[in-house]
Amino acid sequence: MSKTISNKLHAFIDLDGTMFHGSQAIDGADHLIECLQEWGVPYLFVTNNSTRTPQQIAALMGEMGIQARTEDVLTSAQAAAAYIRDHYKDPFVFMIGEEGLQQALTDCNIRWTNDPVVVEQKHIDVVVQGLDRQFTYSKLEAASIAIRKGAASIVTNPDVQLPSDKGISPGAGTIAAAIQAASGVKPICIGKPEAIIMEVALKQLDCTPAEAIVVGDNLLTDIQAGIRAKCLTALVLTGVTSKSSYASYRENSNDLPDYVFDNLEQVRQLFEQIRENNDTERALE
Ligand SMILES: [Mg+2]
């Protein structure tokens, strides 16, 4: 397509619907990752999931046969913690979330509490919220009061719907909507479709947007985030987007991905092509 492709392309790869469904690896996921490793292509798994730690995600992927190291995973919780570390000076944080967010804050040396009683007694600089399946009225009240007193409001990811065994369960964005309704403040959103998580990813791999391609199955999250962060984008039809839903989207939107691939083998071939071009260039020098 119109954009030229960098010869040192970095990959930001979505997980759910792109690498796996539930506990089942998607065809070609293992081979794609093996090849990226062999060819020395830098990549990160970029996920809106805020509840799991990168260790847990890497272990789950290992069980599915996809090679993943802890340092290959960037969750919306880690991106939120990095954002807080970089934008607030020694903040005290009220955390509404699960293990993934707790560990991410601790790893960034950020002081935090998840106790609404502490929030009543101490000054809170930032309220950060992810999916919290122990969410209560007390937490909602404490968050709202802290934000009304001037604390920043940050949500890890805007997903309002979470596919689960029971059907569609409430996501982090659903809780964020309650906090916004109570506090009157729209939160800063870190995860896809916002660009912030991709900006953290770019920083982590030390590359420019032109050197990065966002690979994912969701036009409204992965591809949007990639476009907003000015990265290249590749839609894979392995998850939520079908051929026919993409066809109708294409007629109604200008935010189109740079590439559309039916499967992960085609993603692998894109990187193989870049590698072969690099080899040719080197041979000509
Ligand atoms: Mg996905």
Tab-separated table of C-alpha atoms and ligand atoms in Angstrom:
chain	number	residue	atom	x	y	z
A	1	MET	CA	0.000	0.000	0.000
A	2	SER	CA	0.985	3.654	0.101
A	3	LYS	CA	3.251	3.658	3.163
A	4	THR	CA	6.802	2.432	2.764
A	5	ILE	CA	7.710	-0.309	5.146
A	6	SER	CA	10.719	0.013	7.408
A	7	ASN	CA	13.459	-2.577	7.007
A	8	LYS	CA	13.692	-2.786	10.788
A	9	LEU	CA	10.032	-3.324	11.539
A	10	HIS	CA	8.942	-3.940	15.155
A	11	ALA	CA	5.708	-5.806	15.918
A	12	PHE	CA	3.067	-5.018	18.544
A	13	ILE	CA	0.912	-8.107	18.616
A	14	ASP	CA	-2.523	-8.407	20.218
A	15	LEU	CA	-3.243	-11.568	22.214
A	16	ASP	CA	-6.918	-12.548	22.507
A	17	GLY	CA	-8.284	-13.353	19.039
A	18	THR	CA	-4.851	-12.856	17.467
A	19	MET	CA	-2.544	-15.340	19.246
A	20	PHE	CA	-5.207	-17.455	20.976
A	21	HIS	CA	-8.893	-18.016	21.705
A	22	GLY	CA	-9.497	-18.864	25.352
A	23	SER	CA	-6.863	-21.507	26.045
A	24	GLN	CA	-6.407	-22.519	22.402
A	25	ALA	CA	-3.543	-21.184	20.277
A	26	ILE	CA	-4.536	-19.812	16.867
A	27	ASP	CA	-3.048	-21.610	13.844
A	28	GLY	CA	0.429	-20.326	13.059
A	29	ALA	CA	0.896	-18.342	16.293
A	30	ASP	CA	3.781	-20.537	17.490
A	31	HIS	CA	5.517	-20.486	14.103
A	32	LEU	CA	5.157	-16.710	13.693
A	33	ILE	CA	6.791	-16.094	17.066
A	34	GLU	CA	9.567	-18.645	16.430
A	35	CYS	CA	10.401	-16.899	13.149
A	36	LEU	CA	10.371	-13.394	14.665
A	37	GLN	CA	12.781	-14.655	17.327
A	38	GLU	CA	15.025	-16.378	14.788
A	39	TRP	CA	15.110	-13.297	12.570
A	40	GLY	CA	15.752	-10.942	15.459
A	41	VAL	CA	12.540	-8.945	14.883
A	42	PRO	CA	11.720	-7.048	18.093
A	43	TYR	CA	8.124	-7.566	19.226
A	44	LEU	CA	5.795	-7.084	22.176
A	45	PHE	CA	2.503	-8.723	23.013
A	46	VAL	CA	0.257	-5.734	23.726
A	47	THR	CA	-2.942	-6.540	25.607
A	48	ASN	CA	-5.760	-4.552	27.194
A	49	ASN	CA	-5.957	-7.214	29.924
A	50	SER	CA	-5.207	-5.574	33.280
A	51	THR	CA	-5.970	-8.414	35.669
A	52	ARG	CA	-3.173	-10.848	34.855
A	53	THR	CA	0.522	-10.284	35.448
A	54	PRO	CA	2.913	-10.634	32.502
A	55	GLN	CA	4.314	-13.750	34.222
A	56	GLN	CA	0.859	-15.339	34.252
A	57	ILE	CA	0.225	-14.415	30.603
A	58	ALA	CA	3.621	-15.754	29.460
A	59	ALA	CA	2.997	-19.003	31.378
A	60	LEU	CA	-0.465	-19.433	29.825
A	61	MET	CA	0.976	-18.896	26.359
A	62	GLY	CA	3.716	-21.412	27.087
A	63	GLU	CA	1.050	-23.992	27.952
A	64	MET	CA	-0.525	-23.335	24.542
A	65	GLY	CA	2.823	-23.903	22.821
A	66	ILE	CA	3.553	-20.238	22.047
A	67	GLN	CA	6.974	-19.092	23.249
A	68	ALA	CA	6.574	-16.024	25.436
A	69	ARG	CA	8.828	-14.411	28.003
A	70	THR	CA	7.593	-12.121	30.745
A	71	GLU	CA	9.439	-9.194	29.163
A	72	ASP	CA	7.609	-9.784	25.859
A	73	VAL	CA	4.254	-8.828	27.422
A	74	LEU	CA	2.897	-5.303	27.834
A	75	THR	CA	-0.483	-5.137	29.604
A	76	SER	CA	-2.686	-2.060	29.959
A	77	ALA	CA	-1.894	-2.234	33.694
A	78	GLN	CA	1.852	-1.963	33.021
A	79	ALA	CA	1.272	0.867	30.544
A	80	ALA	CA	-0.887	2.668	33.140
A	81	ALA	CA	1.826	2.296	35.781
A	82	ALA	CA	4.479	3.578	33.346
A	83	TYR	CA	2.217	6.529	32.481
A	84	ILE	CA	1.708	7.379	36.161
A	85	ARG	CA	5.443	7.077	36.871
A	86	ASP	CA	6.261	9.420	33.980
A	87	HIS	CA	3.520	12.042	34.609
A	88	TYR	CA	3.217	12.457	38.392
A	89	LYS	CA	5.889	13.220	40.950
A	90	ASP	CA	5.978	10.633	43.756
A	91	PRO	CA	2.204	10.098	43.650
A	92	PHE	CA	0.070	8.240	46.167
A	93	VAL	CA	-2.383	6.133	44.215
A	94	PHE	CA	-5.791	4.651	44.962
A	95	MET	CA	-5.822	1.395	43.008
A	96	ILE	CA	-9.019	-0.366	41.971
A	97	GLY	CA	-7.981	-3.561	40.240
A	98	GLU	CA	-6.555	-7.031	40.499
A	99	GLU	CA	-3.141	-8.662	40.718
A	100	GLY	CA	-1.934	-7.417	37.322
A	101	LEU	CA	-2.429	-3.763	38.247
A	102	GLN	CA	-1.137	-4.180	41.811
A	103	GLN	CA	2.097	-5.743	40.581
A	104	ALA	CA	2.527	-3.200	37.774
A	105	LEU	CA	2.352	-0.291	40.257
A	106	THR	CA	4.718	-2.023	42.672
A	107	ASP	CA	7.179	-2.776	39.845
A	108	CYS	CA	7.233	0.969	39.003
A	109	ASN	CA	7.887	1.814	42.701
A	110	ILE	CA	4.570	3.641	42.959
A	111	ARG	CA	2.980	3.940	46.431
A	112	TRP	CA	-0.591	2.661	46.346
A	113	THR	CA	-3.515	1.540	48.455
A	114	ASN	CA	-6.640	-0.392	47.564
A	115	ASP	CA	-8.309	0.393	50.897
A	116	PRO	CA	-11.195	2.944	50.792
A	117	VAL	CA	-10.604	3.699	54.497
A	118	VAL	CA	-7.050	4.868	53.720
A	119	VAL	CA	-8.442	7.097	50.973
A	120	GLU	CA	-10.581	8.892	53.580
A	121	GLN	CA	-7.477	9.671	55.654
A	122	LYS	CA	-4.789	10.434	53.077
A	123	HIS	CA	-4.297	12.697	50.076
A	124	ILE	CA	-4.712	10.778	46.826
A	125	ASP	CA	-2.935	12.050	43.693
A	126	VAL	CA	-4.180	9.473	41.212
A	127	VAL	CA	-7.073	7.022	41.047
A	128	VAL	CA	-6.171	4.180	38.692
A	129	GLN	CA	-8.739	1.580	37.848
A	130	GLY	CA	-8.759	-1.664	35.909
A	131	LEU	CA	-11.104	-4.614	35.986
A	132	ASP	CA	-11.843	-5.414	39.628
A	133	ARG	CA	-14.113	-8.354	40.315
A	134	GLN	CA	-14.185	-7.323	43.993
A	135	PHE	CA	-15.501	-3.835	43.131
A	136	THR	CA	-17.751	-2.377	45.847
A	137	TYR	CA	-19.823	0.708	46.620
A	138	SER	CA	-17.111	1.769	49.092
A	139	LYS	CA	-14.465	1.731	46.366
A	140	LEU	CA	-16.746	3.687	44.018
A	141	GLU	CA	-17.430	6.250	46.730
A	142	ALA	CA	-13.744	6.585	47.692
A	143	ALA	CA	-12.697	6.982	44.029
A	144	SER	CA	-15.372	9.587	43.386
A	145	ILE	CA	-14.485	11.635	46.485
A	146	ALA	CA	-10.739	11.510	45.721
A	147	ILE	CA	-11.321	12.616	42.120
A	148	ARG	CA	-13.665	15.426	43.255
A	149	LYS	CA	-10.842	16.581	45.547
A	150	GLY	CA	-8.513	16.775	42.554
A	151	ALA	CA	-6.984	13.325	42.046
A	152	ALA	CA	-6.355	12.372	38.417
A	153	SER	CA	-8.641	9.656	37.081
A	154	ILE	CA	-7.052	6.940	34.965
A	155	VAL	CA	-8.552	3.754	33.534
A	156	THR	CA	-6.391	0.931	32.187
A	157	ASN	CA	-8.706	0.013	29.318
A	158	PRO	CA	-12.137	1.088	28.077
A	159	ASP	CA	-13.648	-2.334	27.363
A	160	VAL	CA	-17.236	-2.336	28.633
A	161	GLN	CA	-17.966	-5.890	27.575
A	162	LEU	CA	-15.991	-8.936	28.559
A	163	PRO	CA	-16.853	-12.228	26.844
A	164	SER	CA	-16.985	-14.894	29.558
A	165	ASP	CA	-18.348	-18.365	30.247
A	166	LYS	CA	-21.551	-16.704	31.464
A	167	GLY	CA	-22.057	-14.589	28.335
A	168	ILE	CA	-21.041	-10.924	28.296
A	169	SER	CA	-19.655	-9.778	31.658
A	170	PRO	CA	-18.888	-6.158	32.682
A	171	GLY	CA	-15.362	-4.984	31.820
A	172	ALA	CA	-13.034	-2.302	33.203
A	173	GLY	CA	-14.867	0.315	31.131
A	174	THR	CA	-18.139	-0.514	32.840
A	175	ILE	CA	-16.645	0.272	36.250
A	176	ALA	CA	-15.023	3.383	34.738
A	177	ALA	CA	-18.479	4.534	33.608
A	178	ALA	CA	-19.729	4.264	37.197
A	179	ILE	CA	-16.740	6.245	38.529
A	180	GLN	CA	-17.222	8.866	35.809
A	181	ALA	CA	-20.928	9.146	36.632
A	182	ALA	CA	-20.132	9.582	40.339
A	183	SER	CA	-17.136	11.926	39.988
A	184	GLY	CA	-18.176	13.935	36.941
A	185	VAL	CA	-14.698	13.459	35.450
A	186	LYS	CA	-13.871	11.610	32.232
A	187	PRO	CA	-10.865	9.373	32.894
A	188	ILE	CA	-7.590	9.291	30.972
A	189	CYS	CA	-7.690	5.987	29.099
A	190	ILE	CA	-4.457	4.046	28.619
A	191	GLY	CA	-5.426	0.934	26.633
A	192	LYS	CA	-6.454	0.405	23.031
A	193	PRO	CA	-8.031	2.199	21.111
A	194	GLU	CA	-6.125	5.032	22.804
A	195	ALA	CA	-2.569	5.699	21.669
A	196	ILE	CA	-1.003	5.790	25.152
A	197	ILE	CA	-0.409	2.025	25.412
A	198	MET	CA	1.265	2.085	21.969
A	199	GLU	CA	3.397	5.077	22.980
A	200	VAL	CA	4.585	3.083	26.018
A	201	ALA	CA	5.285	0.137	23.701
A	202	LEU	CA	7.281	2.354	21.296
A	203	LYS	CA	9.329	3.658	24.201
A	204	GLN	CA	9.915	0.157	25.535
A	205	LEU	CA	11.260	-1.126	22.191
A	206	ASP	CA	12.945	2.211	21.501
A	207	CYS	CA	11.539	2.616	18.000
A	208	THR	CA	9.616	5.222	16.004
A	209	PRO	CA	5.970	4.777	14.906
A	210	ALA	CA	7.165	4.330	11.309
A	211	GLU	CA	9.203	1.342	12.477
A	212	ALA	CA	6.257	-0.389	14.168
A	213	ILE	CA	3.291	-2.417	12.987
A	214	VAL	CA	0.280	-3.135	15.183
A	215	VAL	CA	-1.144	-6.592	14.514
A	216	GLY	CA	-4.612	-7.383	15.850
A	217	ASP	CA	-8.071	-8.780	15.206
A	218	ASN	CA	-10.142	-5.763	16.270
A	219	LEU	CA	-10.655	-2.719	14.029
A	220	LEU	CA	-12.082	-0.580	16.834
A	221	THR	CA	-9.293	-1.252	19.353
A	222	ASP	CA	-6.048	-2.621	17.850
A	223	ILE	CA	-6.214	-0.898	14.485
A	224	GLN	CA	-7.571	2.372	15.966
A	225	ALA	CA	-4.751	2.465	18.531
A	226	GLY	CA	-2.188	1.804	15.804
A	227	ILE	CA	-3.584	4.571	13.603
A	228	ARG	CA	-3.726	7.063	16.493
A	229	ALA	CA	-0.102	6.245	17.423
A	230	LYS	CA	0.839	6.645	13.719
A	231	CYS	CA	2.116	3.074	13.432
A	232	LEU	CA	1.533	0.721	10.522
A	233	THR	CA	-1.432	-1.577	11.095
A	234	ALA	CA	-2.328	-5.137	10.112
A	235	LEU	CA	-5.783	-6.584	10.684
A	236	VAL	CA	-5.874	-10.371	10.997
A	237	LEU	CA	-9.199	-12.096	10.416
A	238	THR	CA	-8.523	-14.614	13.181
A	239	GLY	CA	-10.822	-13.157	15.858
A	240	VAL	CA	-13.674	-10.681	16.165
A	241	THR	CA	-13.508	-9.337	12.585
A	242	SER	CA	-14.866	-11.518	9.785
A	243	LYS	CA	-14.412	-11.011	6.035
A	244	SER	CA	-17.984	-9.732	5.717
A	245	SER	CA	-17.843	-7.434	8.765
A	246	TYR	CA	-14.593	-5.958	7.394
A	247	ALA	CA	-16.234	-5.402	4.001
A	248	SER	CA	-19.062	-3.375	5.561
A	249	TYR	CA	-16.636	-1.488	7.851
A	250	ARG	CA	-14.502	-0.546	4.844
A	251	GLU	CA	-17.466	1.121	3.147
A	252	ASN	CA	-18.236	3.295	6.176
A	253	SER	CA	-14.846	4.257	7.594
A	254	ASN	CA	-11.662	6.017	6.549
A	255	ASP	CA	-9.629	4.424	9.359
A	256	LEU	CA	-8.496	1.406	7.398
A	257	PRO	CA	-5.592	-0.892	8.245
A	258	ASP	CA	-2.513	-0.903	6.015
A	259	TYR	CA	-2.781	-4.673	5.646
A	260	VAL	CA	-5.572	-7.218	5.993
A	261	PHE	CA	-4.473	-10.830	6.468
A	262	ASP	CA	-6.626	-13.961	6.547
A	263	ASN	CA	-4.241	-15.780	8.858
A	264	LEU	CA	-0.982	-15.554	10.819
A	265	GLU	CA	1.019	-17.304	8.084
A	266	GLN	CA	0.466	-14.203	5.942
A	267	VAL	CA	1.798	-12.036	8.776
A	268	ARG	CA	4.857	-14.278	8.946
A	269	GLN	CA	5.334	-13.920	5.181
A	270	LEU	CA	5.324	-10.113	5.499
A	271	PHE	CA	8.280	-10.301	7.885
A	272	GLU	CA	9.971	-12.931	5.713
A	273	GLN	CA	9.671	-10.582	2.734
A	274	ILE	CA	11.275	-7.721	4.705
A	275	ARG	CA	14.098	-10.034	5.756
A	276	GLU	CA	14.715	-11.174	2.175
A	277	ASN	CA	14.750	-7.562	0.963
A	278	ASN	CA	17.303	-6.707	3.661
A	279	ASP	CA	19.477	-9.654	2.601
A	280	THR	CA	19.317	-8.515	-1.033
A	281	GLU	CA	20.250	-4.962	-0.091
A	282	ARG	CA	23.168	-6.183	1.982
A	283	ALA	CA	24.386	-8.390	-0.881
A	284	LEU	CA	24.339	-5.403	-3.228
A	285	GLU	CA	26.391	-3.224	-0.932
B	1	MG	MG	-8.007	-9.157	20.199
